[in-house]
Each structure stands twice: as structure tokens, then as C-alpha cells.
Short mmCIF file of C-alpha atoms in Angstrom, two decimals:
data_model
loop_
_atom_site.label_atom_id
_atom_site.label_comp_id
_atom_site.label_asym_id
_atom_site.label_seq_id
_atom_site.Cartn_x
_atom_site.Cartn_y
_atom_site.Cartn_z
CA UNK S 1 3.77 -23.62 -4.63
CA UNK S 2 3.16 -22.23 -1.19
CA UNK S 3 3.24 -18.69 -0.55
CA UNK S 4 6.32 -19.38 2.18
CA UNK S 5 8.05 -21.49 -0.94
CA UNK S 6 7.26 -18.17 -3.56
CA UNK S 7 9.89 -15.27 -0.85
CA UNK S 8 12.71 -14.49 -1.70
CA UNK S 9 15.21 -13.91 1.21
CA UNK S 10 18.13 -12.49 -1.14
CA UNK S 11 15.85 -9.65 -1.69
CA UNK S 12 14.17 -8.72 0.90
CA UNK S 13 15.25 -8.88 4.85
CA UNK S 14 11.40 -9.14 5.39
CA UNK S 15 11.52 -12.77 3.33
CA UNK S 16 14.93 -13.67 5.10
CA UNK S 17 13.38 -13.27 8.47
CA UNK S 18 9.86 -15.69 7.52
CA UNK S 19 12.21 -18.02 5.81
CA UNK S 20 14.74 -17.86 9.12
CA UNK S 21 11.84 -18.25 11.58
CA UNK S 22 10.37 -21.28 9.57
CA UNK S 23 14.32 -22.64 9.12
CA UNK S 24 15.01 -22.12 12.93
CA UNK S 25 11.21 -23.93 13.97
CA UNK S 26 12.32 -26.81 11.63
CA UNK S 27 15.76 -27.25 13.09
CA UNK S 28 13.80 -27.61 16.72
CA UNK S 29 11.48 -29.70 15.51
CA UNK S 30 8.57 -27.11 16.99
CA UNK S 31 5.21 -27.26 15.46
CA UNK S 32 3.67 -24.31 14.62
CA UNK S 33 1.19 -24.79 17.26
CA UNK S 34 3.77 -24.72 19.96
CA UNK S 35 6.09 -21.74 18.56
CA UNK S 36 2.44 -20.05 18.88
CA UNK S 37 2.09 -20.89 22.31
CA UNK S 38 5.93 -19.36 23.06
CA UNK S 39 4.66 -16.44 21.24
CA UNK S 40 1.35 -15.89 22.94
CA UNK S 41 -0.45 -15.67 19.35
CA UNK S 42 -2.66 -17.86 17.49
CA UNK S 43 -1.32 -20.58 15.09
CA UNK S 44 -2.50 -18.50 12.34
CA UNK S 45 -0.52 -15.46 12.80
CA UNK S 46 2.54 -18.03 13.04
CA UNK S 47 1.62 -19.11 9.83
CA UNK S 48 1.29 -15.40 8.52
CA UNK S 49 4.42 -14.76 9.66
CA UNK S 50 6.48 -17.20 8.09
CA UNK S 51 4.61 -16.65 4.19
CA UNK S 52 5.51 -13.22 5.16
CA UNK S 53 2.60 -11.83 5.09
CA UNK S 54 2.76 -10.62 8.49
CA UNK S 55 6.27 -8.85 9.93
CA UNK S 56 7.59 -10.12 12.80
CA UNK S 57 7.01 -7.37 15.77
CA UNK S 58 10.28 -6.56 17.86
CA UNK S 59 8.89 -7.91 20.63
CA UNK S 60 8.33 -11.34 19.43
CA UNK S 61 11.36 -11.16 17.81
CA UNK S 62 13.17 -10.65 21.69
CA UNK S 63 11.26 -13.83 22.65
CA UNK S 64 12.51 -16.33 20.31
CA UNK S 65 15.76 -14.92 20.38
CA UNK S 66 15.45 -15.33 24.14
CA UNK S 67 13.58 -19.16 23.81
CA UNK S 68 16.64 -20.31 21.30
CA UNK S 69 19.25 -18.92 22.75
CA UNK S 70 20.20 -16.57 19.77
CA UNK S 71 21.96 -13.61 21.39
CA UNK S 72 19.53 -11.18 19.71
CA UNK S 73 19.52 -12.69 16.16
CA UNK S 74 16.09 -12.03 15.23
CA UNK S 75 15.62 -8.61 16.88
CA UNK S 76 19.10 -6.98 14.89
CA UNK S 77 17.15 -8.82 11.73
CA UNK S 78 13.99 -7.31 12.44
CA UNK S 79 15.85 -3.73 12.99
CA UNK S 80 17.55 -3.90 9.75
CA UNK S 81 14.58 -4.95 7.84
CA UNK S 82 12.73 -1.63 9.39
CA UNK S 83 15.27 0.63 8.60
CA UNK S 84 15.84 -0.90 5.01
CA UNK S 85 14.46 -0.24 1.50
CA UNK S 86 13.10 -3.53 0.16
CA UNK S 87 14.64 -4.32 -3.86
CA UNK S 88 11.25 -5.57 -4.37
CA UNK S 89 8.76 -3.69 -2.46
CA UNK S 90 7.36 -2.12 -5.73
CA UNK S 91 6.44 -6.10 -6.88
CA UNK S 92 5.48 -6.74 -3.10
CA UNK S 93 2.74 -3.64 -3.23
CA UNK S 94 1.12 -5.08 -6.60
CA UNK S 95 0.76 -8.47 -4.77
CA UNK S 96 -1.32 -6.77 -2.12
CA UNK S 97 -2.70 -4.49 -3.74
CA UNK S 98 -4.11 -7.94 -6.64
CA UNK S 99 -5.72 -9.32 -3.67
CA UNK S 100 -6.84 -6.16 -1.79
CA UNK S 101 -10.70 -6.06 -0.73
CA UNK S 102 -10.38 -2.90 0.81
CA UNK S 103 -7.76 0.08 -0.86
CA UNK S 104 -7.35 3.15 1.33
CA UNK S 105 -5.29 6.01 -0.15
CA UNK S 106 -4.90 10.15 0.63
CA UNK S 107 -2.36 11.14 -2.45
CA UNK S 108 -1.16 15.47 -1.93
CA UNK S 109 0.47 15.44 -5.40
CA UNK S 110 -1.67 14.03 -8.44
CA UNK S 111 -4.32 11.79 -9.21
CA UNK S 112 -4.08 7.94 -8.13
CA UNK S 113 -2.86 5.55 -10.11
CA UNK S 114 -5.85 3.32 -9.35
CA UNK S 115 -8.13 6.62 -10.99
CA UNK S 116 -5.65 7.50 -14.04
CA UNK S 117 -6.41 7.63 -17.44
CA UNK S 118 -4.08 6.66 -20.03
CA UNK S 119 -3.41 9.74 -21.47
CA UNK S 120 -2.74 11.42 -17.87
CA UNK S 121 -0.88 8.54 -16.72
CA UNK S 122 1.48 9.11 -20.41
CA UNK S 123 1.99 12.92 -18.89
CA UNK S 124 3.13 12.21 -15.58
CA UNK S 125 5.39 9.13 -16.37
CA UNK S 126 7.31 11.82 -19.63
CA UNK S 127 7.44 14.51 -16.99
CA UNK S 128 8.87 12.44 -14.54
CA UNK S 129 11.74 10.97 -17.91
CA UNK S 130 10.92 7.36 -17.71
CA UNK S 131 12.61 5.80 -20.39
CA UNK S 132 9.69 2.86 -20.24
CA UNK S 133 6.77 5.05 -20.63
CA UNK S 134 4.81 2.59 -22.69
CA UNK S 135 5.36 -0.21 -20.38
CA UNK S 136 4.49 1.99 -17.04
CA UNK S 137 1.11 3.29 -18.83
CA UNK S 138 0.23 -0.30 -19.28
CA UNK S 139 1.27 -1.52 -16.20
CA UNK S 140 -0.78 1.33 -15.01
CA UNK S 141 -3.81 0.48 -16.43
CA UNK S 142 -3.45 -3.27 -15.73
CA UNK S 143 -3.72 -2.38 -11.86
CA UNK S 144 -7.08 -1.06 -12.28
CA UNK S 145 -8.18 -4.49 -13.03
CA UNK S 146 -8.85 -4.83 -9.15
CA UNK S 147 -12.17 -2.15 -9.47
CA UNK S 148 -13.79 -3.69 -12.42
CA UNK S 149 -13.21 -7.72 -11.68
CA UNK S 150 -15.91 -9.57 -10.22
CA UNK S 151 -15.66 -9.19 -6.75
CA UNK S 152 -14.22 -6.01 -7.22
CA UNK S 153 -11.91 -3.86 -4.24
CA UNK S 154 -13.69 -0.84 -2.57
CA UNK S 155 -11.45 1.94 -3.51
CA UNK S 156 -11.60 4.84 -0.38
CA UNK S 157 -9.27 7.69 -1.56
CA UNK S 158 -9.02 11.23 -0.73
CA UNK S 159 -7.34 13.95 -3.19
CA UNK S 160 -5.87 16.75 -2.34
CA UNK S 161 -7.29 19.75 -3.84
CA UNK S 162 -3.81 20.69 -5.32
CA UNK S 163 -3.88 17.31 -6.52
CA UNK S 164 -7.39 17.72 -8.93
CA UNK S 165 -5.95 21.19 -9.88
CA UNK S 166 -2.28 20.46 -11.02
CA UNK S 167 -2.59 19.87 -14.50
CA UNK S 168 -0.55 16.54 -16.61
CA UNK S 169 -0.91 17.35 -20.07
CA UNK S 170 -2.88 19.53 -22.19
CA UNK S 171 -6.90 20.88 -21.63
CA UNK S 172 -8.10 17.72 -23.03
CA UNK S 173 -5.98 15.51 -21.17
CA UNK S 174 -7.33 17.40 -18.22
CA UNK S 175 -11.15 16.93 -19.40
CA UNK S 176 -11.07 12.87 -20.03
CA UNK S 177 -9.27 12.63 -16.72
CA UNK S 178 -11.46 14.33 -14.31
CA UNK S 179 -15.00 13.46 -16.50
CA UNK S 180 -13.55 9.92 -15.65
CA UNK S 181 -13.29 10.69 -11.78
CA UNK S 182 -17.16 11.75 -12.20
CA UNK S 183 -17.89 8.98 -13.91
CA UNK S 184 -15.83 6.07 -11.54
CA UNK S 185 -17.47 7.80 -8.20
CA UNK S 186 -20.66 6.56 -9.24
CA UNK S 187 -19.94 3.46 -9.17
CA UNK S 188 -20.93 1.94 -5.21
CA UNK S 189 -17.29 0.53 -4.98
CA UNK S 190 -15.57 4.26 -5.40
CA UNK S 191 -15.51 6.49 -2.97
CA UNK S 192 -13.70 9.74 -3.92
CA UNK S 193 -13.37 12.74 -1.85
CA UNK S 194 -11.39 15.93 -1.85
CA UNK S 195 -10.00 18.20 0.76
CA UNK S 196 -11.30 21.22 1.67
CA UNK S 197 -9.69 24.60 3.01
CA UNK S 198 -10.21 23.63 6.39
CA UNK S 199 -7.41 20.72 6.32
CA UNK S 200 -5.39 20.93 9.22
CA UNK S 201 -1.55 19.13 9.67
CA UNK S 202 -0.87 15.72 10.26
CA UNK S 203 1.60 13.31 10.80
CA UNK S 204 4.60 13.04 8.32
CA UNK S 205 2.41 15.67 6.03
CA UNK S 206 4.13 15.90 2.57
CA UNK S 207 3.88 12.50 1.22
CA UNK S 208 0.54 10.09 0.04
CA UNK S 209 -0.02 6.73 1.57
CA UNK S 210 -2.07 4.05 0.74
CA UNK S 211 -3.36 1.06 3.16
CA UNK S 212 -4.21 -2.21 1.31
CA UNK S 213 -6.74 -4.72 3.54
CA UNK S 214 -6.11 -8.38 2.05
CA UNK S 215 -8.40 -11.36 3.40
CA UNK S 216 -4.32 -12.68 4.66
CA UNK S 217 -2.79 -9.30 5.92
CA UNK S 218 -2.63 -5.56 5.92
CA UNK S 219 0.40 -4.13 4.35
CA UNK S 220 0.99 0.17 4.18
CA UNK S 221 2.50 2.43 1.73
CA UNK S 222 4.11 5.69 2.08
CA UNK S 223 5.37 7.71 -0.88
CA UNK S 224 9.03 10.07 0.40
CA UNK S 225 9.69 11.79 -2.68
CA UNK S 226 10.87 9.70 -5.13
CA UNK S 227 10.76 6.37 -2.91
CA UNK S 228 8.32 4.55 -1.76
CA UNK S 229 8.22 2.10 1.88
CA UNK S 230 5.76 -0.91 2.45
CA UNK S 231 5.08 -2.09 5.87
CA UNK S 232 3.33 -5.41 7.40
CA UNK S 233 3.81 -4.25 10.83
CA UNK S 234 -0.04 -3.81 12.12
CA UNK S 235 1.26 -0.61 14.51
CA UNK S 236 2.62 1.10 11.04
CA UNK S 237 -0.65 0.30 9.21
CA UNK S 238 -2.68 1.48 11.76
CA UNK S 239 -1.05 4.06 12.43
CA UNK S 240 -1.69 4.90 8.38
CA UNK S 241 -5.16 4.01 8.82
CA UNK S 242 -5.93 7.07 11.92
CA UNK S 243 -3.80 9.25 9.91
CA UNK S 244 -6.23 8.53 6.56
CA UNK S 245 -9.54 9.18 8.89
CA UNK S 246 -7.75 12.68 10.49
CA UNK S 247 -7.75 13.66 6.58
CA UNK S 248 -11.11 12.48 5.72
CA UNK S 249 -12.29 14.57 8.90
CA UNK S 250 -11.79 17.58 6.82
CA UNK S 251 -12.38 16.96 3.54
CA UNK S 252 -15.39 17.51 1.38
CA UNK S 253 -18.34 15.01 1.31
CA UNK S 254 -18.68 12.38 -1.60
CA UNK S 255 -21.48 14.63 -3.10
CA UNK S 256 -19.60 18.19 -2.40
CA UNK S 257 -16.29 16.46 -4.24
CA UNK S 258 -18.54 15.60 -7.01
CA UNK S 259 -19.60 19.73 -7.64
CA UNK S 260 -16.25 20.21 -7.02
CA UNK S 261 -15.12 17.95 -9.56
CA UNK S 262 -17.72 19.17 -11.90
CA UNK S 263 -17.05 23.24 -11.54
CA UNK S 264 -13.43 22.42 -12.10
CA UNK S 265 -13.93 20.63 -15.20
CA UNK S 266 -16.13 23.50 -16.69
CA UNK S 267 -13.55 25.87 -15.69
CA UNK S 268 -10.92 24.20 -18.14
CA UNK S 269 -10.66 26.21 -21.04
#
């Protein structure tokens, strides 16, 4: 089964709109090739965007809507799906994220989920009352499947200090889980980092985000509270991406966020 064959349009505007565009092609009888030409793109990124793996920009949106006569179909679509929460965005981050090379992520609040232990993850999942704790620590864990495998991801994250500090669980829970954030940053496929007091604002500070690089599309992640958004759109992702480099400006160096990591773990008592 094809990856345009596997969306699902009743729950997600994002799928509705690849399996429209595809839909409205067919009905035309426009090749690919062609509806890239109309598009002023390559037939590839048609292709992208129809296995929604790519969003539709606004602007291209305007032009078919404009080409097939369709009184601004695709543009309110495209506005909707922007302003929506996805049902499934939680299942469409863990299909990135499976086939991520490249996993970018500044988190304010606790350790990553990619970097948890089990024990740690336990703590934050009780305090937070999930009633499927068992089944979120293993889910958990499974995730980190994508540093170990074969051709394993590059993991780039950045912790806020507050982050390594705040404590889930008792002293020893505290112990395994930052020992283990020495231990993982050795490996050449980690690359952890803390910030340092001379952080400065940024954009839409208060919330971690997390930018996924697949060898078929770039999706980003921002964390608002409880909820969480996911975005194809290459202007949101890059956008994700500068804001992840202004961190890493002023954070501590791989080796100064190791003796960071290290004094802090001989400080717990």
C-alpha cells in the first residue's frame, strides 16, 4: 500500500487536502508532471504533496483553485487545516519521527522523551495522572529504537537548565537518569547541550519544539501546554529550525554540558 492509499482524510484536514488534490488531478485527467508545471515545482514535490508528506502552501493552493475554477476551495481547506488540531497528529509525529535521520529538539520543561529512562519516564507520566502509565512508559521506550538501530538518527537537543534540575521521582530516579544522559552523549550520534545563564528570549518562548528531517519531508513540533501542533509547511519548520540555532547560540558546549551534567549529579544527595 502506497503512502497516498495509507491517509486518512476523516481525520485529518491535512490528509483530506492530498487526497482532494490527487481526486481533483484524476477527475482532469492531469499528470502529475503537468499539475507540476501549473505549480511551478518539480514532479516530486507534487508527489509529496499528495502522500501528504508535504502541506500544500497557500499560495499554491490560490493557483489551482484559480486553474480549476474552484472559487477558493483549496485555499479555505488549507486555512482550516492551519488553524486546526489534527485527531492524529500524535500517530503522525511517531511516523516521522520512525524514519527521521536527523531529530532536532530544545525542550524548557523536562528531559526528552528520546533521553528518558524508564523509571523517570514512570514519574512524569503519574504526575501528569495518566491512567495508561504502563503503556506510555513502553511506548516511551519503544521510540528510542530510532538511536540504537542500525543506521541510527542523529539526535541534536538542547535542555534547558531548569529542565536537568527539576526533579521526577526520588534521588535515585534522578541518578540513573542523568548518569544515562552522560552516558548517551558519548555516543557520536548524541549531541546534548544545556543552556547557560546567558540565554536570551525568543520566539513563542515557553514551549519545546522538535524538528524531524526525513529522507521524504520535514515535519515540526511545538509543545502549548498540554497540546501539541505538527507542521509540514517548510516556512513553519524553518522557521523552528532558526529558532533551535538562536538557542544553541547561547547554550553551553557539548563538553561544558557534560561537567555540568556531572556536578549536578554529584550534588544529588
Amino acid at each position: 500500500m502506497s503512502r497516498a492509499d495509507a491517509l486518512r482524510p476523516d481525520f485529518s484536514l491535512w490528509h483530506l487536502i492530498a487526497v482532494e488534490l490527487r481526486r481533483q488531478r484524476q477527475i482532469r485527467k492531469i499528470s502529475g508532471a503537468a499539475l507540476a508545471i501549473m505549480l511551478d515545482c518539480d514532479r516530486s514535490t507534487v508527489a509529496r504533496y499528495e502522500s501528504g508528506d508535504v502541506q500544500l502552501p497557500i499560495a499554491r493552493a490560490r493557483i489551482l483553485d484559480r486553474e480549476w475554477g474552484l472559487l477558493g476551495f483549496f485555499e479555505n481547506l488549507v486555512k482550516h487545516a492551519k488553524n486546526a488540531q489534527d485527531l492524529d497528529w500524535w500517530e503522525t509525529f511517531k511516523e516521522y519521527e520512525r524514519r527521521a535521520n536527523l531529530v532536532k529538539t530544545y525542550e524548557p520543561s523536562l528531559i526528552p522523551g528520546l533521553l528518558q529512562r524508564e523509571n523517570y519516564a514512570r514519574a512524569v507520566f503519574e504526575i501528569g495522572r495518566r491512567t495508561d502509565v504502563d503503556e506510555a512508559v513502553a511506548e516511551r521506550l519503544a521510540r528510542q529504537e530510532i538511536l540504537t538501530r542500525k543506521d541510527p538518527c542523529k539526535l541534536m537537543a538542547i535542555l534547558d537548565t531548569a529542565a536537568v534540575l527539576r526533579a521526577f521521582g526520588d534521588a535515585d530516579v534522578m541518578r540513573d537518569q542523568l548518569g544515562y544522559l552522560l552516558e548517551i552523549s558519548e555516543r557520536p550520534n548524541v549531541f546534548l547541550r544545556v543552556t547557560s545563564d546567558r540565554l536570551v528570549g525568543y520566539d513563542c518562548i515557553g514551549g519545546g519544539f522538535t524538528v524531524l528531517q526525513t529522507p521524504t519531508g520535514d515535519l515540526g513540533f511545538a509543545t502549548y501546554g498540554s497540546t501539541g501542533h505538527i507542521s509540514l509547511d517548510p516556512l513553519d519548520v524553518q522557521d523552528q529550525a532558526i529558532r533551535y540555532d538562536q538557542i544553541g547560540m547561547s547554550s553551553l558546549t557539548v563538553e561544558a554540558t557534560r561537567a555540568f551534567l556531572r556536578k549536578t549529579l554529584e550534588s544529588i544527595s
